[in-house]
CSV table of C-alpha atoms and ligand atoms in Angstrom, one decimal:
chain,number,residue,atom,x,y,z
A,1,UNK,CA,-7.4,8.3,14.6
A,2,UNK,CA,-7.1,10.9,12.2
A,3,UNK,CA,-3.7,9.9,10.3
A,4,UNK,CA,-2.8,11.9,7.2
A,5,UNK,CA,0.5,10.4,6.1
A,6,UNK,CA,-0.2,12.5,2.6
A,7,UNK,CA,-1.1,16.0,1.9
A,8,UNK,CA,-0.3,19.1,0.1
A,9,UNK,CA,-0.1,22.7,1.5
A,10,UNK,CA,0.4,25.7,-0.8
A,11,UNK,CA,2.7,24.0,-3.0
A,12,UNK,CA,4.1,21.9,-1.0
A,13,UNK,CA,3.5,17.9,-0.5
A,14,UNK,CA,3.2,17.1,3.0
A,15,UNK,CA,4.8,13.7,4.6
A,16,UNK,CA,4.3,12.4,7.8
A,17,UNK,CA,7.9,10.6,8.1
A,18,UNK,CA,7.1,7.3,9.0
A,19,UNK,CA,10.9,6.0,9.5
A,20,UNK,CA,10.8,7.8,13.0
A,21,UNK,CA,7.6,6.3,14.0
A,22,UNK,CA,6.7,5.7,16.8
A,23,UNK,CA,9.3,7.9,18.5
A,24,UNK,CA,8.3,11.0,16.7
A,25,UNK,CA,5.3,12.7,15.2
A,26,UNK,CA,7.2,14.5,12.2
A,27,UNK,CA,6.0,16.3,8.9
A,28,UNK,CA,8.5,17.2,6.0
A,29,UNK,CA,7.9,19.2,3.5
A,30,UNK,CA,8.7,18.7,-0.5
A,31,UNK,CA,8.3,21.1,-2.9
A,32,UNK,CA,9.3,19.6,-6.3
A,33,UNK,CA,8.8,15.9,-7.9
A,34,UNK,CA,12.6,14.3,-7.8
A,35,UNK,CA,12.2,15.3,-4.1
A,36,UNK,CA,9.2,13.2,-3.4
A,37,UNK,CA,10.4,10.7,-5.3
A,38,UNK,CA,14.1,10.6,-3.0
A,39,UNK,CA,11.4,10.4,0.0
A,40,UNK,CA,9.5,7.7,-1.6
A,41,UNK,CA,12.8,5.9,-2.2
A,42,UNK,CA,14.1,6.5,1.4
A,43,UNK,CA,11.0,5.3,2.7
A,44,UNK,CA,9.6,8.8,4.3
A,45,UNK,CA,6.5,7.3,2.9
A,46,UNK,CA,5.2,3.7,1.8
A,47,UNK,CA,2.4,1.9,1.2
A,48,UNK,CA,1.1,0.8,-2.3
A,49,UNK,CA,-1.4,3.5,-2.1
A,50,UNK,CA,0.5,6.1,-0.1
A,51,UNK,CA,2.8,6.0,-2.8
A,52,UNK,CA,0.7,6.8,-5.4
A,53,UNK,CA,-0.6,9.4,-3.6
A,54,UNK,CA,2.5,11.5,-2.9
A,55,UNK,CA,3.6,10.7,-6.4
A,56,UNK,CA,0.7,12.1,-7.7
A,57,UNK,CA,0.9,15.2,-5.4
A,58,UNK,CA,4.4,15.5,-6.6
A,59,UNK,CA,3.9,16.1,-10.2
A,60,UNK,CA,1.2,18.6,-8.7
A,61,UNK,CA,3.5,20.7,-6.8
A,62,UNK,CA,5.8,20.3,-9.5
A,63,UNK,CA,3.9,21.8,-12.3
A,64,UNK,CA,4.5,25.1,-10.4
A,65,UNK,CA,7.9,24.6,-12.0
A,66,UNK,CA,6.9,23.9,-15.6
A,67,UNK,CA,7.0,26.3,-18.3
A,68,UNK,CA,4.3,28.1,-19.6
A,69,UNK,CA,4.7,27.1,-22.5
A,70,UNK,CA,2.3,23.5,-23.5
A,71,UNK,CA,5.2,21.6,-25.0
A,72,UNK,CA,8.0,22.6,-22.6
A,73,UNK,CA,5.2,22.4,-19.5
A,74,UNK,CA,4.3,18.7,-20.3
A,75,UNK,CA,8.0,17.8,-21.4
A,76,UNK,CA,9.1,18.6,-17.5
A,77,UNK,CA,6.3,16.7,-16.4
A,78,UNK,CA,7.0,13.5,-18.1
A,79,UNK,CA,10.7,13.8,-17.2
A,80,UNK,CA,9.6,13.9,-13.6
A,81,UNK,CA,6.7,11.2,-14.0
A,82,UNK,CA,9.7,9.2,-15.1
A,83,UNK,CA,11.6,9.7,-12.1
A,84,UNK,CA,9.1,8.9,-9.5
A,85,UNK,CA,7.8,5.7,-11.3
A,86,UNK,CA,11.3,4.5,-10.7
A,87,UNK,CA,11.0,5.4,-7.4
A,88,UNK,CA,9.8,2.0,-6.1
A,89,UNK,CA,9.4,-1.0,-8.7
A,90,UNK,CA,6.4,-3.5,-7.2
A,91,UNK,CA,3.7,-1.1,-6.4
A,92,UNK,CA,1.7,-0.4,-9.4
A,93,UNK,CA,-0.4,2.1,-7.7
A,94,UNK,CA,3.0,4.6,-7.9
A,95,UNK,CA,2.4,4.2,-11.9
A,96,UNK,CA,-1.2,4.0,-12.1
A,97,UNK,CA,-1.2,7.4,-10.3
A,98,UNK,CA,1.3,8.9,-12.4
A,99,UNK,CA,-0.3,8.1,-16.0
A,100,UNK,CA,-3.7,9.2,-14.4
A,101,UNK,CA,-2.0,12.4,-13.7
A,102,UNK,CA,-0.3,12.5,-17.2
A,103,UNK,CA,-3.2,11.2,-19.2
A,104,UNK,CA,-5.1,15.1,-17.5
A,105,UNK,CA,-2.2,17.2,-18.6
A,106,UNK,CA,-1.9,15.3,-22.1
A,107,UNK,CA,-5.7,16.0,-22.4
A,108,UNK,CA,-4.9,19.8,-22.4
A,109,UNK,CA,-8.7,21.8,-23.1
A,110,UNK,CA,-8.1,24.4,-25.7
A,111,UNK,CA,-9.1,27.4,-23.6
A,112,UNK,CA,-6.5,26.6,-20.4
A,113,UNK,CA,-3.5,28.3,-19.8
A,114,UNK,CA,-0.7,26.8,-18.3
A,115,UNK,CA,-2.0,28.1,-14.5
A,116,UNK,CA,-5.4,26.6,-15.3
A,117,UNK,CA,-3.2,23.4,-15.7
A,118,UNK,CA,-1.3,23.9,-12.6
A,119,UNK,CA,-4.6,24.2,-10.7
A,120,UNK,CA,-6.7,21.4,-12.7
A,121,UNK,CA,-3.4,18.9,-11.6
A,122,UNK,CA,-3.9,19.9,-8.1
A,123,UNK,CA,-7.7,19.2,-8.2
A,124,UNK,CA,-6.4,15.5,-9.8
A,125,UNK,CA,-4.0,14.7,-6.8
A,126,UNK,CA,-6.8,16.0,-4.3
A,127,UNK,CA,-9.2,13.5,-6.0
A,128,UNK,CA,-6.6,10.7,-6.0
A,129,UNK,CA,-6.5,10.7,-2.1
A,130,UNK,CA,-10.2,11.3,-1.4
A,131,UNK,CA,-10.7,8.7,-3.9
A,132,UNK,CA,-8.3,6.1,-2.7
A,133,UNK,CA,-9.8,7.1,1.3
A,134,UNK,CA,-13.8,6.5,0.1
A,135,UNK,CA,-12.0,2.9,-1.5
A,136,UNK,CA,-10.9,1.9,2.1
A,137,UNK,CA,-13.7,2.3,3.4
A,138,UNK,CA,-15.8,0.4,1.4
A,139,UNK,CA,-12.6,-2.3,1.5
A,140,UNK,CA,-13.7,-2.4,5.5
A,141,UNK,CA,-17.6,-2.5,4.9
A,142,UNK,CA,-17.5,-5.6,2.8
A,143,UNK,CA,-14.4,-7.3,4.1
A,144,UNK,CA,-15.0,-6.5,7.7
A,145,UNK,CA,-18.5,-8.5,7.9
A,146,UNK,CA,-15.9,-11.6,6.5
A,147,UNK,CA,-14.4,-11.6,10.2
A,148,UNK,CA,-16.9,-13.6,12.5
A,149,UNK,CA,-17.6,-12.1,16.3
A,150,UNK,CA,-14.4,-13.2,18.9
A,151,UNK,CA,-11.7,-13.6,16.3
A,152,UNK,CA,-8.3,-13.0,16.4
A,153,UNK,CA,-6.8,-12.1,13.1
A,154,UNK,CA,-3.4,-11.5,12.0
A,155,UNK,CA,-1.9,-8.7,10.0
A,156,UNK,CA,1.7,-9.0,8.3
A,157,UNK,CA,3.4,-5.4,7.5
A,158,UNK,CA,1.7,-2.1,7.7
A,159,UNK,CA,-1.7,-2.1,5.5
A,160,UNK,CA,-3.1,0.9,7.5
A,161,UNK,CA,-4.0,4.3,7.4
A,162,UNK,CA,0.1,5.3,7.0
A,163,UNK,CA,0.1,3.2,3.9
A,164,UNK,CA,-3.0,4.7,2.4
A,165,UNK,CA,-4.9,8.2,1.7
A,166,UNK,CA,-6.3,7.1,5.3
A,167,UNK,CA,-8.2,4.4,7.0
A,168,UNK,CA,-5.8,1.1,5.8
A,169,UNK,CA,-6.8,-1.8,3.6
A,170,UNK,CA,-6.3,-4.7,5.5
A,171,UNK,CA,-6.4,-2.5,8.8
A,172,UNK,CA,-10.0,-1.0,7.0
A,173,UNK,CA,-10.9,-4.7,7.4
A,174,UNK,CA,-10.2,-4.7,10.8
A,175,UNK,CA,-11.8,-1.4,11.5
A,176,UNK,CA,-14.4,-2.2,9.3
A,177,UNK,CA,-15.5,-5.5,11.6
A,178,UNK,CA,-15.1,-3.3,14.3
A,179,UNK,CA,-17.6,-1.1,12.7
A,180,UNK,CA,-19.8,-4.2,12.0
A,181,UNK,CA,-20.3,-5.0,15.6
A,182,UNK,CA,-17.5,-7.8,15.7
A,183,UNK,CA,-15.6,-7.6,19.2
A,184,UNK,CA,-12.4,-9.1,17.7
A,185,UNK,CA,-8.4,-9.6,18.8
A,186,UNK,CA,-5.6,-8.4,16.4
A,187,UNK,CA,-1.9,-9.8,16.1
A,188,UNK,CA,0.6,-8.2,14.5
A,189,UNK,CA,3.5,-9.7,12.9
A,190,UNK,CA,6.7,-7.6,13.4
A,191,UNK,CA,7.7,-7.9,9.9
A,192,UNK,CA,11.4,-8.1,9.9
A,193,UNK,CA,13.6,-6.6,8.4
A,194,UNK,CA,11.9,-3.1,8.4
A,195,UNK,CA,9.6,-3.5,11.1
A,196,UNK,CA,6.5,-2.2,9.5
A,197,UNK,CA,4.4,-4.5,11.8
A,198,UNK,CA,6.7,-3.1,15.2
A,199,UNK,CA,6.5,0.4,14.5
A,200,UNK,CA,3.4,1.4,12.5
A,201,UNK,CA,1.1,-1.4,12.5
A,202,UNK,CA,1.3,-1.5,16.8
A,203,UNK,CA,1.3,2.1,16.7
A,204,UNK,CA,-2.1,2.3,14.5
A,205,UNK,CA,-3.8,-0.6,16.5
A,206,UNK,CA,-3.1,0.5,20.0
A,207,UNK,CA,-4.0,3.8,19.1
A,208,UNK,CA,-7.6,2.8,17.7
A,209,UNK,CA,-7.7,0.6,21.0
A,210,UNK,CA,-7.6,-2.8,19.4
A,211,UNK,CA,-7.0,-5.5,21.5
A,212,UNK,CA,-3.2,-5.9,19.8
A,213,UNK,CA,-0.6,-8.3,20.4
A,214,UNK,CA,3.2,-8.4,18.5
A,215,UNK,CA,4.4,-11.4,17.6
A,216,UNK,CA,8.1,-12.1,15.5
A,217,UNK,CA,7.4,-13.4,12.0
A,218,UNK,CA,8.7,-16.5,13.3
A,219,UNK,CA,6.4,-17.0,15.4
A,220,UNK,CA,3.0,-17.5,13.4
A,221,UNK,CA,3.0,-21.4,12.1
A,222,UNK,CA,3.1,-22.6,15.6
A,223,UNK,CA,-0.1,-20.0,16.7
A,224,UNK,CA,-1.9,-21.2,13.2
A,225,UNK,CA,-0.9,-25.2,14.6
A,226,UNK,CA,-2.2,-24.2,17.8
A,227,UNK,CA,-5.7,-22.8,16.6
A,228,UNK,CA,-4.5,-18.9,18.2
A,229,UNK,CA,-5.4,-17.6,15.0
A,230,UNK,CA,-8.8,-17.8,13.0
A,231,UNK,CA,-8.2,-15.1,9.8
A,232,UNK,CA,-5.0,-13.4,8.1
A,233,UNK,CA,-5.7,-10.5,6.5
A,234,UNK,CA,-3.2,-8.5,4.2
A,235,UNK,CA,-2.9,-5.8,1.8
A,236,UNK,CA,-1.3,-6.0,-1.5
A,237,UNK,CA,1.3,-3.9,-3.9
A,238,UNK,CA,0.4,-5.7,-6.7
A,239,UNK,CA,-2.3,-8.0,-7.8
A,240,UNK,CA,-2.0,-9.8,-11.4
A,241,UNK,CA,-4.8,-10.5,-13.6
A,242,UNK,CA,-5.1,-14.5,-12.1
A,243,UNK,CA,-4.7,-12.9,-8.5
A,244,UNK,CA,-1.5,-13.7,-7.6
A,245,UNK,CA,-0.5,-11.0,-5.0
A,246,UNK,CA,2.8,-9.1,-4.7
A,247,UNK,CA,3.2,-8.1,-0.8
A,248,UNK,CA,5.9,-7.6,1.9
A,249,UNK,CA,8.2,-10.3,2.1
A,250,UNK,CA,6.9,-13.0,4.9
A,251,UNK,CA,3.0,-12.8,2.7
A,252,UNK,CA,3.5,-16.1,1.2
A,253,UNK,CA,5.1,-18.3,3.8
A,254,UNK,CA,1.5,-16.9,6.5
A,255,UNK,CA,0.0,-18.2,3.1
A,256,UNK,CA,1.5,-21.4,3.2
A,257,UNK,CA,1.0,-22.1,6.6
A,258,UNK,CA,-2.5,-21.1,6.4
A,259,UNK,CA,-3.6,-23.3,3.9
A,260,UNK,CA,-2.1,-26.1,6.0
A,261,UNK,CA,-3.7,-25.3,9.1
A,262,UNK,CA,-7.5,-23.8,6.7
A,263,UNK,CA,-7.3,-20.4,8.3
A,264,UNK,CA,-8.6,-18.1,5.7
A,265,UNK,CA,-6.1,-15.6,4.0
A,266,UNK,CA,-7.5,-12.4,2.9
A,267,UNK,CA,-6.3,-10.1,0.9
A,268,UNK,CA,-7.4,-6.1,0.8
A,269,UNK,CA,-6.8,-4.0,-1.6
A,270,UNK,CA,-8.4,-0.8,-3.9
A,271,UNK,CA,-8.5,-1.7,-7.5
A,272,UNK,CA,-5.4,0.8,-8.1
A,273,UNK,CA,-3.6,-2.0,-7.3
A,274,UNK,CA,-4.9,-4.9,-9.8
A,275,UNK,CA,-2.7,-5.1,-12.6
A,276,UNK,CA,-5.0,-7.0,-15.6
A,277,UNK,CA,-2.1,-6.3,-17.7
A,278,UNK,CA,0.0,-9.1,-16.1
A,279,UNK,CA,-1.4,-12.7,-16.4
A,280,UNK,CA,0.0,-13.7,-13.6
A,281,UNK,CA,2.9,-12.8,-10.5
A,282,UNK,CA,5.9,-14.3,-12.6
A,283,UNK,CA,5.7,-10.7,-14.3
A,284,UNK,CA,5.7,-8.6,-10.6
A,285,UNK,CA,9.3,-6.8,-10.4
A,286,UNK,CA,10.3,-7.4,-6.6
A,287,UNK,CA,12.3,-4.8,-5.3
A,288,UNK,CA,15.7,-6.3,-4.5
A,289,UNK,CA,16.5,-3.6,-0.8
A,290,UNK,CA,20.1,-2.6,1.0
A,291,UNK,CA,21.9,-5.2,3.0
A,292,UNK,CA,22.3,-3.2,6.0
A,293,UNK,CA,18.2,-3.7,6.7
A,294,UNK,CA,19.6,-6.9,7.1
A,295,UNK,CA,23.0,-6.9,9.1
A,296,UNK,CA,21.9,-4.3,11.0
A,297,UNK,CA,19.2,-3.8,14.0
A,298,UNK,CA,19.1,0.1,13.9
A,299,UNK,CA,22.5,1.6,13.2
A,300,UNK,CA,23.9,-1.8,15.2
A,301,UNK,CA,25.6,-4.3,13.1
A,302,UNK,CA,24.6,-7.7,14.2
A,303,UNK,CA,26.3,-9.9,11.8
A,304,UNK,CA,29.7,-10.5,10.5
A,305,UNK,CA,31.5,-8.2,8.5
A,306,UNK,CA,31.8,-9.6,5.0
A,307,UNK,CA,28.7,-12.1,4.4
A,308,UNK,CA,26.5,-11.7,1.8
A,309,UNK,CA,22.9,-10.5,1.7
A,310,UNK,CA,19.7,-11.3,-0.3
A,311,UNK,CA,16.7,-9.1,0.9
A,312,UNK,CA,13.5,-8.8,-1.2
A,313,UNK,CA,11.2,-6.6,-0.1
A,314,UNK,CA,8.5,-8.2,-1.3
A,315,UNK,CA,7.1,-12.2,-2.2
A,316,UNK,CA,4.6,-13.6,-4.3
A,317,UNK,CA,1.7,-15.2,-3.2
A,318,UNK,CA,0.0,-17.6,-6.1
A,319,UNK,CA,-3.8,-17.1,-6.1
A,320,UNK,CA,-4.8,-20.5,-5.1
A,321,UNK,CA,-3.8,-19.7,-1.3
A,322,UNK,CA,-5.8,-16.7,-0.9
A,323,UNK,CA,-8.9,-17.3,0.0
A,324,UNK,CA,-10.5,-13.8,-1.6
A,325,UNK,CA,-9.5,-10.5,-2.3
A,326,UNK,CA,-11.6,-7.7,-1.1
A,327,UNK,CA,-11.9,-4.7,-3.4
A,328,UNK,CA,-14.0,-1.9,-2.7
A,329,UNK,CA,-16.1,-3.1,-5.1
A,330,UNK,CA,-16.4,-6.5,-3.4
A,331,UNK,CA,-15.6,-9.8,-2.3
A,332,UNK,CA,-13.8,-11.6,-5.2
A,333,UNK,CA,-13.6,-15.3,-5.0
A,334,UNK,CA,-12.1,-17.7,-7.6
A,335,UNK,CA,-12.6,-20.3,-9.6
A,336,UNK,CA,-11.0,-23.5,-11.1
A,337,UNK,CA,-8.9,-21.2,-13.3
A,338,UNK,CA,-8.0,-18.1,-10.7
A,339,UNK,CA,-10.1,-14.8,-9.9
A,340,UNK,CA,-12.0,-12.3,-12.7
A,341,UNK,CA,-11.9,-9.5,-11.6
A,342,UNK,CA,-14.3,-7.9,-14.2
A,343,UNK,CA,-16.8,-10.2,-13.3
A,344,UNK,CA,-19.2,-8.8,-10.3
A,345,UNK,CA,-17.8,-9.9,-6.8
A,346,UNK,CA,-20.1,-10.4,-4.2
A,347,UNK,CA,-21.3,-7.0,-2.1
A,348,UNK,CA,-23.5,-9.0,-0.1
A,349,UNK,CA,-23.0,-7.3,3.6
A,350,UNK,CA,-24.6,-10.9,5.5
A,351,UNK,CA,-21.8,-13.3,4.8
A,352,UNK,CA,-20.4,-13.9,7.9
A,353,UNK,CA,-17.4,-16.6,8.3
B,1,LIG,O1,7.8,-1.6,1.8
B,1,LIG,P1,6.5,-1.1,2.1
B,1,LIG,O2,6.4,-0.7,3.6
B,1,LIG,O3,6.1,0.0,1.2
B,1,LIG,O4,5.5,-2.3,1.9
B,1,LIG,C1,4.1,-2.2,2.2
B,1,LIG,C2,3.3,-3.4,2.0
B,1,LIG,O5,3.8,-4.4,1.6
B,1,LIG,C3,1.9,-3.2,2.2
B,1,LIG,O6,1.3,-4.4,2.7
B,1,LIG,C4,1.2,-2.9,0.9
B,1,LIG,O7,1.8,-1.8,0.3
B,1,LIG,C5,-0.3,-2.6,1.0
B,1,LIG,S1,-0.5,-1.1,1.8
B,1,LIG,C6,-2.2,-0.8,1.8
């Protein structure tokens, strides 16, 4: 399906507004950075990737409203670059997008006026998404040969085309060994506390005609013990230099259980989302979320009035769980010592298992 959960018209950024899904089919319309950035926040749009992308086509629609003038034009922008990278702390793609969009306005060519600016920031938003979509899909044609013929393979949170320009990272794996001629099965893990897994994963899946079954979080040690599931596949918000992986909370206990019961854990992701600059996931900021995602089911309170709350978003997974991490530039697998990512990673298209 043709899902565009981020686009600009005119000078406007376009959202699909995924907290209504799968209810309602909704676009909303932003037309200056802080507002993206409040949507980012409120969760109008997520996803590592889909994140960078609106923030990206924020700063676009919002260099309609910079001065002419150089200095003043690129003071506004760095104001509102500032704004939107605070959006949302774990995903680095949200930054990575932003100083990419920076890094063309600071590189200013003598002859443009501040329109030929406006229009040059526009091209660099389009190219971020068509980028990020061609990334996805080369994420599926060299993880999705990975996944052998009759699998069933399980997906924690919403790695799709909502959380990406289009087509999913982990969900481009699974298309992607659709693609490669493998009839497979899909489970979804509901991913409490924001449902990502109930209401957008299910949505995407049943929608493509997988085979898709929903399972609570809970629930996936005892299918792994029981030999129900024969690959996990995730995506990633942030991946440190050694591989440890930054994803929605629930990532690293799947891990866990994986290793114990040698299912293979994938992890998909474009390389917007490898941080070399971080040794290791010690250094990821996890993004600390409202109580009420917790006390509540909906708008209905479901536990006592008065208790406290912790409720990361996200958890850590240490490298030596994961089993490789697909890039669209490969298959990465590690050594003694982690992964290197800028050493080649395998592209070859016949490993099957
Ligand atoms: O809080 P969310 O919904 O933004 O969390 C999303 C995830 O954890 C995804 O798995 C991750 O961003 C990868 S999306 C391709």
């Amino acid at each position: 399906m043709a899902i565009k959960p981020v686009s600009m018209k005119g000078h406007r950024v376009v959202l699909l507004d995924q907290r209504l899904l799968p209810a309602s089919e909704t676009y909303l319309k932003f037309n200056d950075g802080p507002a993206v950035a409040k949507a980012i926040k409120d969760m109008v749009v997520r996803g590592a990737p889909a994140i960078g992308i609106a923030a990206a086509m924020g700063l676009a629609v919002h260099s309609s409203l910079c001065p002419d003038n150089k200095e003043d034009f690129l003071k506004e922008l760095h104001k509102v670059a500032d704004i939107l990278v605070a959006s949302r702390p774990t995903a680095v793609n949200l930054k990575w997008a932003v100083d990419r969009m920076l890094q063309v306005a600071e590189n200013w060519p003598s002859d443009y006026t501040a329109e030929s600016m406006r229009k040059r920031l526009y091209r660099e938003a389009e190219a971020i998404l068509d980028e990020d979509i061609a990334m996805n899909r080369a994420i599926g044609t060299h993880g999705g040969v990975l996944i052998p013929d009759g699998a069933t393979v399980m997906t924690h949170c919403n790695a799709g085309a909502l959380a990406t320009g289009g087509f999913g990272t982990a969900l481009g794996v699974i298309r992607g060994a659709r693609e490669a001629g493998r009839s497979i099965k899909v489970i979804s893990c509901e991913t409490r506390p924001y449902l990502q897994g109930a209401r957008l994963t299910v949505w995407e899946l049943v929608h493509d005609g997988f085979d898709t079954t929903l399972i609570t979080d809970n629930a996936a040690g005892h299918l792994m013990a029981n030999g129900v599931i024969d690959a996990i596949v995730v995506g990633a918000d942030r991946i440190a230099a050694n591989g440890d992986t930054a994803n929605k909370i629930g990532t690293y206990t799947h891990a866990v259980l994986a290793k114990r019961h040698n299912i293979p854990f994938y992890v998909a992701a474009p390389s917007s989302t490898l941080d070399l600059s971080i040794e290791d996931g010690s250094k990821i900021p996890i993004e600390q979320r409202m109580s009420e995602e917790v006390t509540h089911y909906g708008s209905h309170r479901i536990a006592a009035d008065g208790v406290k709350v912790i409720n990361p978003s996200f958890d850590v997974t240490p490298w030596q769980l994961i089993t490789a991490i697909i890039t669209e530039k490969g298959v990465h697998r590690p050594d003694d010592d982690g992964y290197h990512f800028l050493e080649n990673p395998d592209t070859s298209t016949k490993t099957a298992s």
